Amino acid sequence: MIVIQENLNFGTRGRSARTEPVNSARVFGMATIHPLLPTPLHRPIAVFDAGIGSYAAVREIGRIFPAQDIVYFADRASFPYGDKSRSHLLTIMERTLAFLDGFDPAAILMASNAPSITVLDALADLTSTPVFGVRPPIVAALEQAGDGDVVVLGVKSMTDSPELRDYARLHAQDLMERVHLVNASALVDLVETGAFLFDEAGTQAKVDRFFATLEATIPAIACATLSSTHLPWLRRYIADARPGIKLFDPLQEVISGLDRISSAGSGRILGLVTEDENLSAEDFSRMFQKLGISMPLHVVQF
């Protein structure tokens, strides 16, 4: 059973939401179409991860497929995915996929790099819905790097994982010596804590220090893959710190591939969020407000 609190209300992409009376929380079975909606979403694409990073995917889907309905689920109570064991992460994925299947989605996008690398291939038996992940565009980066090096920036659990190293070897082949897997958890934290919004000078200083330290050991960086969905939020800070480095966003390729399964609805978004004692839905909503995003959020309790 899942409790969804109606303390924030449903709206339409790009417009301020209409305010409606707040009702008491309701309890729904996992396979029930969500009664918060005046009419059901039409074959939505469900997008999820453990934080704000996946909103970039929601925004891009809305740009490319403006009539596509979307379920956006930010599982803040499970943040960060990157520090979970494989078995724990699989348990979270099983629960999440079962929940999202209740919205009859056309596809589910796991907009998080770490589980896309470590557990995506194990999810085929958990749902009949197509599940997409985001993985580092190593081949594209190498093609643009010339004689320079490529850094894959991600959370520590992903960059340390044997799965990512195997993936990198498969795609880099004899150029693997020019591909470096770099722990960028410190940069991810700048996004998840909201520092990139509320302390711009401090964020720029930390990004500058990160790349100065990185270039002390990898001096010929030509390209970087932003292999956490949080990192594209830092694009302008990274560009200011190192304007000569070409940046690659893994989301671009996977979203363009959704064309064959997208379906025209009314372009609505249902925003859902979990919370815990450290990461509140209220704080998450404040980050949205700072970004100029008007999306009511419903709190989910598993």
Coordinates of C-alpha atoms in Angstrom, one line a residue:
M1 CA 0.0 0.0 0.0
I2 CA 1.2 3.5 -0.8
V3 CA 0.0 6.8 0.8
I4 CA 0.1 9.9 -1.4
Q5 CA -0.6 13.2 0.3
E6 CA -2.5 15.8 -1.6
N7 CA -0.8 18.7 0.1
L8 CA 0.5 20.1 -3.2
N9 CA -1.6 20.1 -6.3
F10 CA -1.4 18.9 -9.9
G11 CA -0.7 21.4 -12.7
T12 CA 0.2 21.7 -16.3
R13 CA 3.7 22.1 -17.7
G14 CA 4.8 25.7 -18.2
R15 CA 1.9 27.3 -16.3
S16 CA 1.1 28.1 -12.7
A17 CA -1.0 25.4 -11.2
R18 CA -4.6 25.9 -10.3
T19 CA -5.0 25.8 -6.5
E20 CA -7.6 23.3 -5.2
P21 CA -8.8 22.4 -1.8
V22 CA -6.4 20.1 0.1
N23 CA -7.9 16.7 0.9
S24 CA -6.8 14.1 3.4
A25 CA -4.2 11.5 2.3
R26 CA -5.6 8.5 0.4
V27 CA -4.3 5.0 0.1
F28 CA -3.9 3.4 -3.2
G29 CA -2.9 -0.1 -4.4
M30 CA 0.1 -0.2 -6.7
A31 CA -1.9 -1.0 -9.8
T32 CA -4.5 1.8 -9.5
I33 CA -4.5 4.8 -11.9
H34 CA -4.0 7.8 -9.8
P35 CA -7.2 9.5 -8.7
L36 CA -5.5 12.9 -8.2
L37 CA -6.0 13.5 -11.9
P38 CA -9.2 15.0 -13.3
T39 CA -8.7 12.6 -16.2
P40 CA -6.0 9.8 -16.5
L41 CA -2.7 10.5 -18.1
H42 CA -2.4 9.0 -21.5
R43 CA 0.4 6.5 -21.6
P44 CA 2.8 8.7 -19.7
I45 CA 6.6 8.3 -19.7
A46 CA 7.6 7.8 -16.1
V47 CA 10.9 9.5 -15.1
F48 CA 12.6 8.8 -11.8
D49 CA 15.7 9.0 -9.7
A50 CA 16.7 9.9 -6.1
G51 CA 16.9 13.7 -6.5
I52 CA 16.5 16.8 -8.6
G53 CA 18.8 15.6 -11.3
S54 CA 16.1 13.8 -13.3
Y55 CA 14.0 16.9 -13.7
A56 CA 16.4 17.7 -16.6
A57 CA 15.1 14.7 -18.3
V58 CA 11.5 15.8 -17.7
R59 CA 12.3 19.2 -19.2
E60 CA 13.9 17.7 -22.2
I61 CA 11.1 15.2 -22.9
G62 CA 8.7 18.1 -22.7
R63 CA 10.7 20.1 -25.1
I64 CA 11.1 17.3 -27.7
F65 CA 7.6 15.8 -27.2
P66 CA 5.4 18.7 -26.0
A67 CA 2.2 16.6 -26.0
Q68 CA 3.7 13.7 -24.0
D69 CA 2.2 13.1 -20.5
I70 CA 4.9 12.5 -17.8
V71 CA 5.0 11.1 -14.3
Y72 CA 8.0 12.6 -12.5
F73 CA 9.1 10.7 -9.3
A74 CA 11.9 12.1 -7.1
D75 CA 12.6 9.4 -4.6
R76 CA 14.4 11.6 -2.1
A77 CA 14.0 9.2 0.7
S78 CA 16.3 6.8 -1.2
F79 CA 19.0 9.4 -1.9
P80 CA 21.7 8.7 -2.8
Y81 CA 21.3 5.6 -5.0
G82 CA 25.1 5.6 -5.4
D83 CA 25.9 4.5 -1.8
K84 CA 23.5 1.5 -1.8
S85 CA 24.6 -2.1 -2.1
R86 CA 23.5 -3.9 -5.2
S87 CA 20.9 -5.9 -3.3
H88 CA 19.5 -2.8 -1.6
L89 CA 19.4 -1.0 -4.9
L90 CA 17.5 -3.8 -6.6
T91 CA 15.0 -3.8 -3.7
I92 CA 14.4 0.0 -4.3
M93 CA 14.1 -0.5 -8.0
E94 CA 11.6 -3.4 -7.6
R95 CA 9.4 -1.2 -5.4
T96 CA 9.8 1.9 -7.7
L97 CA 8.9 0.0 -10.9
A98 CA 5.9 -1.6 -9.3
F99 CA 4.7 1.8 -8.2
L100 CA 5.2 3.5 -11.5
D101 CA 3.6 0.6 -13.4
G102 CA 0.4 1.7 -11.7
F103 CA 0.3 4.7 -14.0
D104 CA 0.2 2.5 -17.2
P105 CA 3.4 4.1 -18.6
A106 CA 4.6 3.7 -22.2
A107 CA 8.1 3.6 -20.8
I108 CA 10.1 4.2 -17.6
L109 CA 13.3 6.2 -17.7
M110 CA 15.7 5.5 -14.8
A111 CA 17.3 8.9 -15.0
S112 CA 20.3 8.0 -12.8
N113 CA 23.6 6.9 -14.1
A114 CA 24.8 4.7 -11.2
P115 CA 21.9 2.2 -11.2
S116 CA 21.8 2.3 -15.0
I117 CA 25.3 1.0 -15.0
T118 CA 25.1 -1.4 -12.0
V119 CA 21.5 -2.9 -12.1
L120 CA 19.6 -1.9 -15.2
D121 CA 20.3 -5.3 -17.0
A122 CA 18.8 -7.1 -14.0
L123 CA 15.4 -5.3 -14.2
A124 CA 14.0 -7.0 -17.2
D125 CA 12.0 -9.5 -15.1
L126 CA 10.5 -6.9 -12.8
T127 CA 8.2 -5.2 -15.3
S128 CA 6.8 -5.7 -18.8
T129 CA 7.2 -1.9 -19.4
P130 CA 10.3 -0.9 -21.4
V131 CA 12.9 0.5 -18.9
F132 CA 15.6 2.9 -20.2
G133 CA 18.7 4.0 -18.4
V134 CA 21.4 6.6 -18.9
R135 CA 25.0 5.5 -19.5
P136 CA 28.2 7.5 -20.3
P137 CA 28.6 8.4 -24.0
I138 CA 32.2 7.3 -24.1
V139 CA 32.4 6.7 -27.9
A140 CA 31.0 10.1 -28.7
A141 CA 33.4 11.8 -26.3
L142 CA 36.4 9.9 -27.7
E143 CA 35.4 10.9 -31.2
Q144 CA 35.5 14.6 -30.2
A145 CA 38.6 14.4 -27.9
G146 CA 41.3 14.3 -30.6
D147 CA 44.5 13.3 -28.9
G148 CA 43.1 14.4 -25.5
D149 CA 41.7 12.4 -22.7
V150 CA 38.1 11.8 -21.6
V151 CA 36.9 11.9 -18.0
V152 CA 33.7 10.1 -16.9
L153 CA 32.4 12.1 -14.0
G154 CA 30.0 10.3 -11.6
V155 CA 29.4 9.3 -8.0
K156 CA 32.0 7.2 -6.3
S157 CA 30.0 3.9 -6.2
M158 CA 29.6 4.1 -10.0
T159 CA 33.2 5.2 -10.9
D160 CA 34.6 2.5 -8.6
S161 CA 32.2 -0.3 -9.9
P162 CA 33.5 -3.2 -12.0
E163 CA 30.4 -2.8 -14.1
L164 CA 31.4 0.7 -15.2
R165 CA 35.0 -0.4 -15.9
D166 CA 33.7 -3.3 -18.0
Y167 CA 31.4 -0.9 -19.9
A168 CA 34.2 1.6 -20.5
R169 CA 36.5 -1.1 -21.8
L170 CA 33.8 -2.4 -24.1
H171 CA 33.2 1.0 -25.7
A172 CA 36.7 2.5 -25.5
Q173 CA 38.4 -0.7 -26.7
D174 CA 42.1 0.1 -27.5
L175 CA 41.6 3.7 -26.3
M176 CA 40.9 2.8 -22.8
E177 CA 44.1 4.4 -21.5
R178 CA 42.6 7.7 -22.5
V179 CA 39.4 7.2 -20.5
H180 CA 39.4 8.1 -16.8
L181 CA 36.6 7.2 -14.3
V182 CA 36.5 10.1 -11.9
N183 CA 34.7 10.3 -8.6
A184 CA 32.7 13.6 -8.7
S185 CA 30.5 13.0 -5.7
A186 CA 31.6 16.4 -4.3
L187 CA 30.1 18.1 -7.4
V188 CA 26.9 16.1 -7.1
D189 CA 26.5 17.2 -3.5
L190 CA 26.5 20.9 -4.7
V191 CA 23.3 20.1 -6.6
E192 CA 21.5 17.9 -4.2
T193 CA 22.0 20.3 -1.3
G194 CA 20.9 23.2 -3.4
A195 CA 24.2 25.0 -3.0
F196 CA 24.4 25.7 -6.7
L197 CA 21.3 27.8 -6.4
F198 CA 21.8 29.5 -3.1
D199 CA 25.6 29.9 -2.9
E200 CA 26.8 30.6 -6.5
A201 CA 30.2 32.0 -5.5
G202 CA 31.0 29.1 -3.2
T203 CA 29.8 26.7 -5.8
Q204 CA 32.1 28.2 -8.5
A205 CA 35.1 28.1 -6.1
K206 CA 34.5 24.4 -5.4
V207 CA 34.1 23.6 -9.0
D208 CA 37.3 25.5 -9.8
R209 CA 39.2 23.6 -7.1
F210 CA 37.8 20.2 -8.3
F211 CA 39.2 20.7 -11.8
A212 CA 42.5 22.2 -10.7
T213 CA 43.0 19.1 -8.5
L214 CA 41.9 16.8 -11.4
E215 CA 44.2 18.3 -13.9
A216 CA 47.1 17.8 -11.6
T217 CA 46.8 14.1 -12.4
I218 CA 45.1 14.2 -15.8
P219 CA 46.5 17.3 -17.6
A220 CA 45.2 16.6 -21.1
I221 CA 41.4 16.6 -20.5
A222 CA 39.5 17.3 -23.7
C223 CA 36.1 16.0 -22.9
A224 CA 34.0 15.2 -19.9
T225 CA 30.8 13.1 -19.7
L226 CA 28.4 14.4 -17.0
S227 CA 27.5 11.0 -15.8
S228 CA 25.3 11.9 -13.0
T229 CA 22.0 13.5 -13.8
H230 CA 22.9 16.2 -11.2
L231 CA 25.9 17.4 -13.1
P232 CA 24.3 19.1 -16.1
W233 CA 22.9 21.6 -13.5
L234 CA 26.5 22.6 -13.0
R235 CA 27.3 23.1 -16.7
R236 CA 27.7 26.9 -16.5
Y237 CA 30.0 26.5 -13.5
I238 CA 32.1 23.9 -15.3
A239 CA 32.2 26.0 -18.5
D240 CA 33.5 29.0 -16.5
A241 CA 36.1 26.8 -14.7
R242 CA 37.3 25.0 -17.9
P243 CA 35.9 26.5 -21.1
G244 CA 38.1 24.3 -23.2
I245 CA 36.6 21.0 -22.1
K246 CA 33.7 19.7 -24.2
L247 CA 30.8 18.5 -22.0
F248 CA 28.6 15.5 -22.9
D249 CA 25.2 14.9 -21.3
P250 CA 24.2 11.2 -21.4
L251 CA 20.5 12.1 -21.2
Q252 CA 20.4 13.5 -24.7
E253 CA 20.9 10.2 -26.5
V254 CA 18.4 8.2 -24.5
I255 CA 15.7 10.9 -24.7
S256 CA 16.0 11.2 -28.5
G257 CA 15.5 7.4 -28.6
L258 CA 12.1 7.7 -26.9
D259 CA 10.6 8.9 -30.2
R260 CA 9.4 5.4 -31.2
I261 CA 7.3 5.0 -28.0
S262 CA 6.2 8.5 -27.2
S263 CA 2.4 9.1 -27.5
A264 CA 0.4 12.3 -27.7
G265 CA -1.5 13.2 -24.5
S266 CA -2.1 16.7 -23.2
G267 CA 1.5 17.5 -22.0
R268 CA 0.7 17.2 -18.3
I269 CA 3.1 16.3 -15.5
L270 CA 2.3 14.5 -12.3
G271 CA 5.1 15.4 -9.8
L272 CA 5.7 13.0 -6.9
V273 CA 8.3 13.1 -4.2
T274 CA 9.4 11.1 -1.1
E275 CA 11.1 12.6 1.9
D276 CA 12.8 11.7 5.1
E277 CA 14.1 13.6 8.2
N278 CA 17.0 15.0 6.3
L279 CA 15.6 15.7 2.9
S280 CA 12.1 17.3 3.1
A281 CA 9.6 17.8 0.3
E282 CA 9.4 21.5 1.4
D283 CA 13.2 22.0 0.7
F284 CA 12.8 20.2 -2.6
S285 CA 9.9 22.5 -3.5
R286 CA 12.1 25.5 -2.6
M287 CA 14.8 24.4 -5.1
F288 CA 12.1 24.2 -7.7
Q289 CA 10.9 27.7 -6.9
K290 CA 14.5 29.0 -7.1
L291 CA 14.8 27.4 -10.6
G292 CA 11.6 29.0 -11.7
I293 CA 9.8 25.6 -12.0
S294 CA 6.1 25.6 -11.4
M295 CA 5.2 22.0 -10.6
P296 CA 3.1 21.0 -7.7
L297 CA 4.5 18.0 -5.9
H298 CA 2.6 15.2 -4.1
V299 CA 4.4 13.5 -1.2
V300 CA 4.5 9.7 -1.5
Q301 CA 4.9 7.5 1.5
F302 CA 5.8 3.8 0.9

